[in-house]
């Protein structure tokens, strides 16, 4: 039987690569992605982002911003190097549990209301006592009056807010 999941590249060993920063929320070591057409993240990237630190990726189309996010989240396989989320190789169960990813177009079920989406995700993750926290999030995002509405009727911005709530 073959696995449906790809194993990430072996992380560096202390003898071959710099030590991982124990305070890093995200750390990359010699990370590259070459699509073969000169596009992607073609210059090796060493980056450390501390817990609670905010960054902004700025660059023209094709500069590698989306590629970097795909590599950092483990959704893309690197050509070389490694990415770590809270010390865990990107793409591993531990790394995935430590982050949320909001795509341009969040995947939402057309037949579930916002409230039903929240309950579905909470139950999927076996979250206990989630109702009050969910209500607070819905209120914080200004969607209290839309909780029973279907996301298929939401604008792109409301779908993004829904994705953030579910994240």
PDB file of C-alpha atoms in Angstrom:
ATOM      1  CA  UNK A   1       0.000   0.000   0.000  1.00  0.00           C
ATOM      2  CA  UNK A   2       1.306   3.433  -0.827  1.00  0.00           C
ATOM      3  CA  UNK A   3       0.752   6.461   1.325  1.00  0.00           C
ATOM      4  CA  UNK A   4      -1.306   9.389   0.124  1.00  0.00           C
ATOM      5  CA  UNK A   5       1.032  11.730   1.977  1.00  0.00           C
ATOM      6  CA  UNK A   6       4.509  12.674   0.847  1.00  0.00           C
ATOM      7  CA  UNK A   7       7.174  12.672   3.504  1.00  0.00           C
ATOM      8  CA  UNK A   8       9.025  15.976   3.781  1.00  0.00           C
ATOM      9  CA  UNK A   9      12.728  16.022   2.944  1.00  0.00           C
ATOM     10  CA  UNK A  10      14.896  14.972   5.831  1.00  0.00           C
ATOM     11  CA  UNK A  11      15.624  17.968   8.046  1.00  0.00           C
ATOM     12  CA  UNK A  12      19.195  19.133   8.352  1.00  0.00           C
ATOM     13  CA  UNK A  13      21.401  17.591  10.969  1.00  0.00           C
ATOM     14  CA  UNK A  14      23.370  19.725  13.433  1.00  0.00           C
ATOM     15  CA  UNK A  15      26.569  18.678  11.671  1.00  0.00           C
ATOM     16  CA  UNK A  16      25.437  19.890   8.248  1.00  0.00           C
ATOM     17  CA  UNK A  17      23.220  22.919   8.859  1.00  0.00           C
ATOM     18  CA  UNK A  18      22.791  25.737  11.367  1.00  0.00           C
ATOM     19  CA  UNK A  19      20.761  24.955  14.472  1.00  0.00           C
ATOM     20  CA  UNK A  20      17.078  25.668  14.488  1.00  0.00           C
ATOM     21  CA  UNK A  21      16.054  28.733  16.444  1.00  0.00           C
ATOM     22  CA  UNK A  22      13.887  27.466  19.330  1.00  0.00           C
ATOM     23  CA  UNK A  23      11.941  30.761  19.367  1.00  0.00           C
ATOM     24  CA  UNK A  24      11.108  30.721  15.656  1.00  0.00           C
ATOM     25  CA  UNK A  25       7.511  30.424  14.550  1.00  0.00           C
ATOM     26  CA  UNK A  26       8.815  29.935  10.986  1.00  0.00           C
ATOM     27  CA  UNK A  27      12.362  29.225   9.901  1.00  0.00           C
ATOM     28  CA  UNK A  28      13.721  28.431   6.449  1.00  0.00           C
ATOM     29  CA  UNK A  29      17.167  27.094   5.610  1.00  0.00           C
ATOM     30  CA  UNK A  30      18.477  27.330   2.017  1.00  0.00           C
ATOM     31  CA  UNK A  31      14.886  27.101   0.768  1.00  0.00           C
ATOM     32  CA  UNK A  32      14.359  27.162  -3.016  1.00  0.00           C
ATOM     33  CA  UNK A  33      11.732  26.180  -5.550  1.00  0.00           C
ATOM     34  CA  UNK A  34      12.662  26.156  -9.216  1.00  0.00           C
ATOM     35  CA  UNK A  35       9.859  25.542 -11.687  1.00  0.00           C
ATOM     36  CA  UNK A  36      12.417  25.257 -14.493  1.00  0.00           C
ATOM     37  CA  UNK A  37      11.337  28.456 -16.206  1.00  0.00           C
ATOM     38  CA  UNK A  38      13.201  30.920 -14.025  1.00  0.00           C
ATOM     39  CA  UNK A  39      10.091  31.390 -11.907  1.00  0.00           C
ATOM     40  CA  UNK A  40       9.606  30.471  -8.285  1.00  0.00           C
ATOM     41  CA  UNK A  41      11.892  31.020  -5.335  1.00  0.00           C
ATOM     42  CA  UNK A  42      15.199  30.662  -7.164  1.00  0.00           C
ATOM     43  CA  UNK A  43      17.502  32.355  -4.631  1.00  0.00           C
ATOM     44  CA  UNK A  44      18.092  30.303  -1.479  1.00  0.00           C
ATOM     45  CA  UNK A  45      16.174  31.819   1.402  1.00  0.00           C
ATOM     46  CA  UNK A  46      17.288  31.753   5.026  1.00  0.00           C
ATOM     47  CA  UNK A  47      14.607  33.406   7.132  1.00  0.00           C
ATOM     48  CA  UNK A  48      13.580  33.346  10.771  1.00  0.00           C
ATOM     49  CA  UNK A  49      10.270  34.788  11.934  1.00  0.00           C
ATOM     50  CA  UNK A  50       9.774  34.893  15.684  1.00  0.00           C
ATOM     51  CA  UNK A  51       6.569  34.061  17.504  1.00  0.00           C
ATOM     52  CA  UNK A  52       4.242  37.066  17.418  1.00  0.00           C
ATOM     53  CA  UNK A  53       6.306  38.849  14.767  1.00  0.00           C
ATOM     54  CA  UNK A  54       4.392  40.288  11.818  1.00  0.00           C
ATOM     55  CA  UNK A  55       5.896  40.439   8.344  1.00  0.00           C
ATOM     56  CA  UNK A  56       4.694  41.563   4.948  1.00  0.00           C
ATOM     57  CA  UNK A  57       5.703  40.016   1.638  1.00  0.00           C
ATOM     58  CA  UNK A  58       6.012  42.666  -1.053  1.00  0.00           C
ATOM     59  CA  UNK A  59       7.073  42.161  -4.641  1.00  0.00           C
ATOM     60  CA  UNK A  60       5.932  42.200  -8.251  1.00  0.00           C
ATOM     61  CA  UNK A  61       4.048  39.361  -9.914  1.00  0.00           C
ATOM     62  CA  UNK A  62       6.272  36.320 -10.252  1.00  0.00           C
ATOM     63  CA  UNK A  63       8.649  37.364  -7.472  1.00  0.00           C
ATOM     64  CA  UNK A  64       7.959  34.193  -5.461  1.00  0.00           C
ATOM     65  CA  UNK A  65       5.589  35.420  -2.730  1.00  0.00           C
ATOM     66  CA  UNK A  66       2.945  32.732  -3.267  1.00  0.00           C
ATOM     67  CA  UNK A  67       5.624  30.116  -3.856  1.00  0.00           C
ATOM     68  CA  UNK A  68       7.217  31.028  -0.530  1.00  0.00           C
ATOM     69  CA  UNK A  69       3.881  30.662   1.276  1.00  0.00           C
ATOM     70  CA  UNK A  70       3.286  27.309  -0.405  1.00  0.00           C
ATOM     71  CA  UNK A  71       6.729  26.087   0.636  1.00  0.00           C
ATOM     72  CA  UNK A  72       6.409  27.430   4.178  1.00  0.00           C
ATOM     73  CA  UNK A  73       3.025  25.762   4.642  1.00  0.00           C
ATOM     74  CA  UNK A  74       4.203  22.455   3.204  1.00  0.00           C
ATOM     75  CA  UNK A  75       1.748  22.652   0.320  1.00  0.00           C
ATOM     76  CA  UNK A  76       4.623  22.753  -2.202  1.00  0.00           C
ATOM     77  CA  UNK A  77       7.694  20.548  -2.287  1.00  0.00           C
ATOM     78  CA  UNK A  78      10.969  22.463  -2.253  1.00  0.00           C
ATOM     79  CA  UNK A  79      13.719  22.009  -4.825  1.00  0.00           C
ATOM     80  CA  UNK A  80      16.214  22.321  -1.984  1.00  0.00           C
ATOM     81  CA  UNK A  81      16.332  23.407   1.623  1.00  0.00           C
ATOM     82  CA  UNK A  82      13.819  23.178   4.419  1.00  0.00           C
ATOM     83  CA  UNK A  83      11.027  25.076   6.133  1.00  0.00           C
ATOM     84  CA  UNK A  84      10.077  24.568   9.770  1.00  0.00           C
ATOM     85  CA  UNK A  85       6.933  25.638  11.618  1.00  0.00           C
ATOM     86  CA  UNK A  86       7.579  25.854  15.371  1.00  0.00           C
ATOM     87  CA  UNK A  87      10.527  23.512  14.889  1.00  0.00           C
ATOM     88  CA  UNK A  88       8.607  20.905  12.882  1.00  0.00           C
ATOM     89  CA  UNK A  89       9.306  20.261   9.184  1.00  0.00           C
ATOM     90  CA  UNK A  90       6.684  21.943   6.985  1.00  0.00           C
ATOM     91  CA  UNK A  91       4.030  19.513   5.848  1.00  0.00           C
ATOM     92  CA  UNK A  92       4.189  17.285   8.921  1.00  0.00           C
ATOM     93  CA  UNK A  93       1.155  16.753  11.105  1.00  0.00           C
ATOM     94  CA  UNK A  94       2.743  18.822  13.891  1.00  0.00           C
ATOM     95  CA  UNK A  95       3.516  21.725  11.563  1.00  0.00           C
ATOM     96  CA  UNK A  96       0.052  21.677  10.007  1.00  0.00           C
ATOM     97  CA  UNK A  97      -1.551  21.717  13.463  1.00  0.00           C
ATOM     98  CA  UNK A  98       0.411  24.881  14.286  1.00  0.00           C
ATOM     99  CA  UNK A  99      -0.789  27.030  11.385  1.00  0.00           C
ATOM    100  CA  UNK A 100      -3.791  28.134   9.410  1.00  0.00           C
ATOM    101  CA  UNK A 101      -3.777  28.892   5.714  1.00  0.00           C
ATOM    102  CA  UNK A 102      -6.335  31.149   4.065  1.00  0.00           C
ATOM    103  CA  UNK A 103      -6.324  30.784   0.277  1.00  0.00           C
ATOM    104  CA  UNK A 104      -7.581  33.482  -2.080  1.00  0.00           C
ATOM    105  CA  UNK A 105     -10.850  31.607  -2.407  1.00  0.00           C
ATOM    106  CA  UNK A 106     -11.689  29.722   0.805  1.00  0.00           C
ATOM    107  CA  UNK A 107     -13.284  26.320   0.302  1.00  0.00           C
ATOM    108  CA  UNK A 108     -16.764  26.524   1.811  1.00  0.00           C
ATOM    109  CA  UNK A 109     -19.752  24.215   1.507  1.00  0.00           C
ATOM    110  CA  UNK A 110     -22.640  25.833  -0.365  1.00  0.00           C
ATOM    111  CA  UNK A 111     -25.258  24.047   1.737  1.00  0.00           C
ATOM    112  CA  UNK A 112     -23.895  24.927   5.214  1.00  0.00           C
ATOM    113  CA  UNK A 113     -24.558  28.247   6.920  1.00  0.00           C
ATOM    114  CA  UNK A 114     -21.748  30.161   8.589  1.00  0.00           C
ATOM    115  CA  UNK A 115     -22.881  28.798  11.973  1.00  0.00           C
ATOM    116  CA  UNK A 116     -22.983  25.243  10.584  1.00  0.00           C
ATOM    117  CA  UNK A 117     -19.476  25.645   9.140  1.00  0.00           C
ATOM    118  CA  UNK A 118     -18.187  26.701  12.549  1.00  0.00           C
ATOM    119  CA  UNK A 119     -19.867  23.759  14.270  1.00  0.00           C
ATOM    120  CA  UNK A 120     -18.594  21.349  11.600  1.00  0.00           C
ATOM    121  CA  UNK A 121     -14.976  22.489  11.999  1.00  0.00           C
ATOM    122  CA  UNK A 122     -15.219  22.488  15.813  1.00  0.00           C
ATOM    123  CA  UNK A 123     -16.569  18.941  15.845  1.00  0.00           C
ATOM    124  CA  UNK A 124     -14.067  17.800  13.224  1.00  0.00           C
ATOM    125  CA  UNK A 125     -11.262  18.944  15.524  1.00  0.00           C
ATOM    126  CA  UNK A 126     -13.064  17.588  18.597  1.00  0.00           C
ATOM    127  CA  UNK A 127     -13.049  21.039  20.169  1.00  0.00           C
ATOM    128  CA  UNK A 128     -14.914  21.309  23.457  1.00  0.00           C
ATOM    129  CA  UNK A 129     -16.674  24.424  24.738  1.00  0.00           C
ATOM    130  CA  UNK A 130     -16.342  26.111  21.351  1.00  0.00           C
ATOM    131  CA  UNK A 131     -19.729  27.861  21.197  1.00  0.00           C
ATOM    132  CA  UNK A 132     -18.904  31.006  23.205  1.00  0.00           C
ATOM    133  CA  UNK A 133     -15.556  31.467  21.453  1.00  0.00           C
ATOM    134  CA  UNK A 134     -17.255  31.040  18.071  1.00  0.00           C
ATOM    135  CA  UNK A 135     -19.912  33.605  18.972  1.00  0.00           C
ATOM    136  CA  UNK A 136     -17.173  36.061  19.983  1.00  0.00           C
ATOM    137  CA  UNK A 137     -15.361  35.559  16.662  1.00  0.00           C
ATOM    138  CA  UNK A 138     -18.526  35.996  14.622  1.00  0.00           C
ATOM    139  CA  UNK A 139     -19.289  39.203  16.522  1.00  0.00           C
ATOM    140  CA  UNK A 140     -15.702  40.455  16.191  1.00  0.00           C
ATOM    141  CA  UNK A 141     -15.897  40.048  12.398  1.00  0.00           C
ATOM    142  CA  UNK A 142     -19.298  41.744  12.273  1.00  0.00           C
ATOM    143  CA  UNK A 143     -21.136  38.694  10.965  1.00  0.00           C
ATOM    144  CA  UNK A 144     -23.641  38.077  13.762  1.00  0.00           C
ATOM    145  CA  UNK A 145     -26.575  38.941  11.503  1.00  0.00           C
ATOM    146  CA  UNK A 146     -25.190  36.628   8.770  1.00  0.00           C
ATOM    147  CA  UNK A 147     -24.568  33.528  10.942  1.00  0.00           C
ATOM    148  CA  UNK A 148     -27.527  31.660   9.442  1.00  0.00           C
ATOM    149  CA  UNK A 149     -26.751  32.678   5.852  1.00  0.00           C
ATOM    150  CA  UNK A 150     -25.141  30.421   3.259  1.00  0.00           C
ATOM    151  CA  UNK A 151     -21.613  31.431   2.156  1.00  0.00           C
ATOM    152  CA  UNK A 152     -22.696  30.923  -1.467  1.00  0.00           C
ATOM    153  CA  UNK A 153     -24.510  34.252  -1.027  1.00  0.00           C
ATOM    154  CA  UNK A 154     -21.492  35.998   0.530  1.00  0.00           C
ATOM    155  CA  UNK A 155     -19.269  38.505  -1.225  1.00  0.00           C
ATOM    156  CA  UNK A 156     -15.607  37.579  -1.628  1.00  0.00           C
ATOM    157  CA  UNK A 157     -14.782  39.682   1.438  1.00  0.00           C
ATOM    158  CA  UNK A 158     -17.366  37.906   3.582  1.00  0.00           C
ATOM    159  CA  UNK A 159     -16.024  34.551   2.386  1.00  0.00           C
ATOM    160  CA  UNK A 160     -12.538  35.673   3.462  1.00  0.00           C
ATOM    161  CA  UNK A 161     -13.883  36.666   6.885  1.00  0.00           C
ATOM    162  CA  UNK A 162     -15.565  33.263   7.135  1.00  0.00           C
ATOM    163  CA  UNK A 163     -12.252  31.601   6.295  1.00  0.00           C
ATOM    164  CA  UNK A 164     -10.535  33.570   9.049  1.00  0.00           C
ATOM    165  CA  UNK A 165     -13.189  32.557  11.567  1.00  0.00           C
ATOM    166  CA  UNK A 166     -12.785  28.902  10.591  1.00  0.00           C
ATOM    167  CA  UNK A 167      -8.966  29.120  10.553  1.00  0.00           C
TER     168      UNK A 167
END
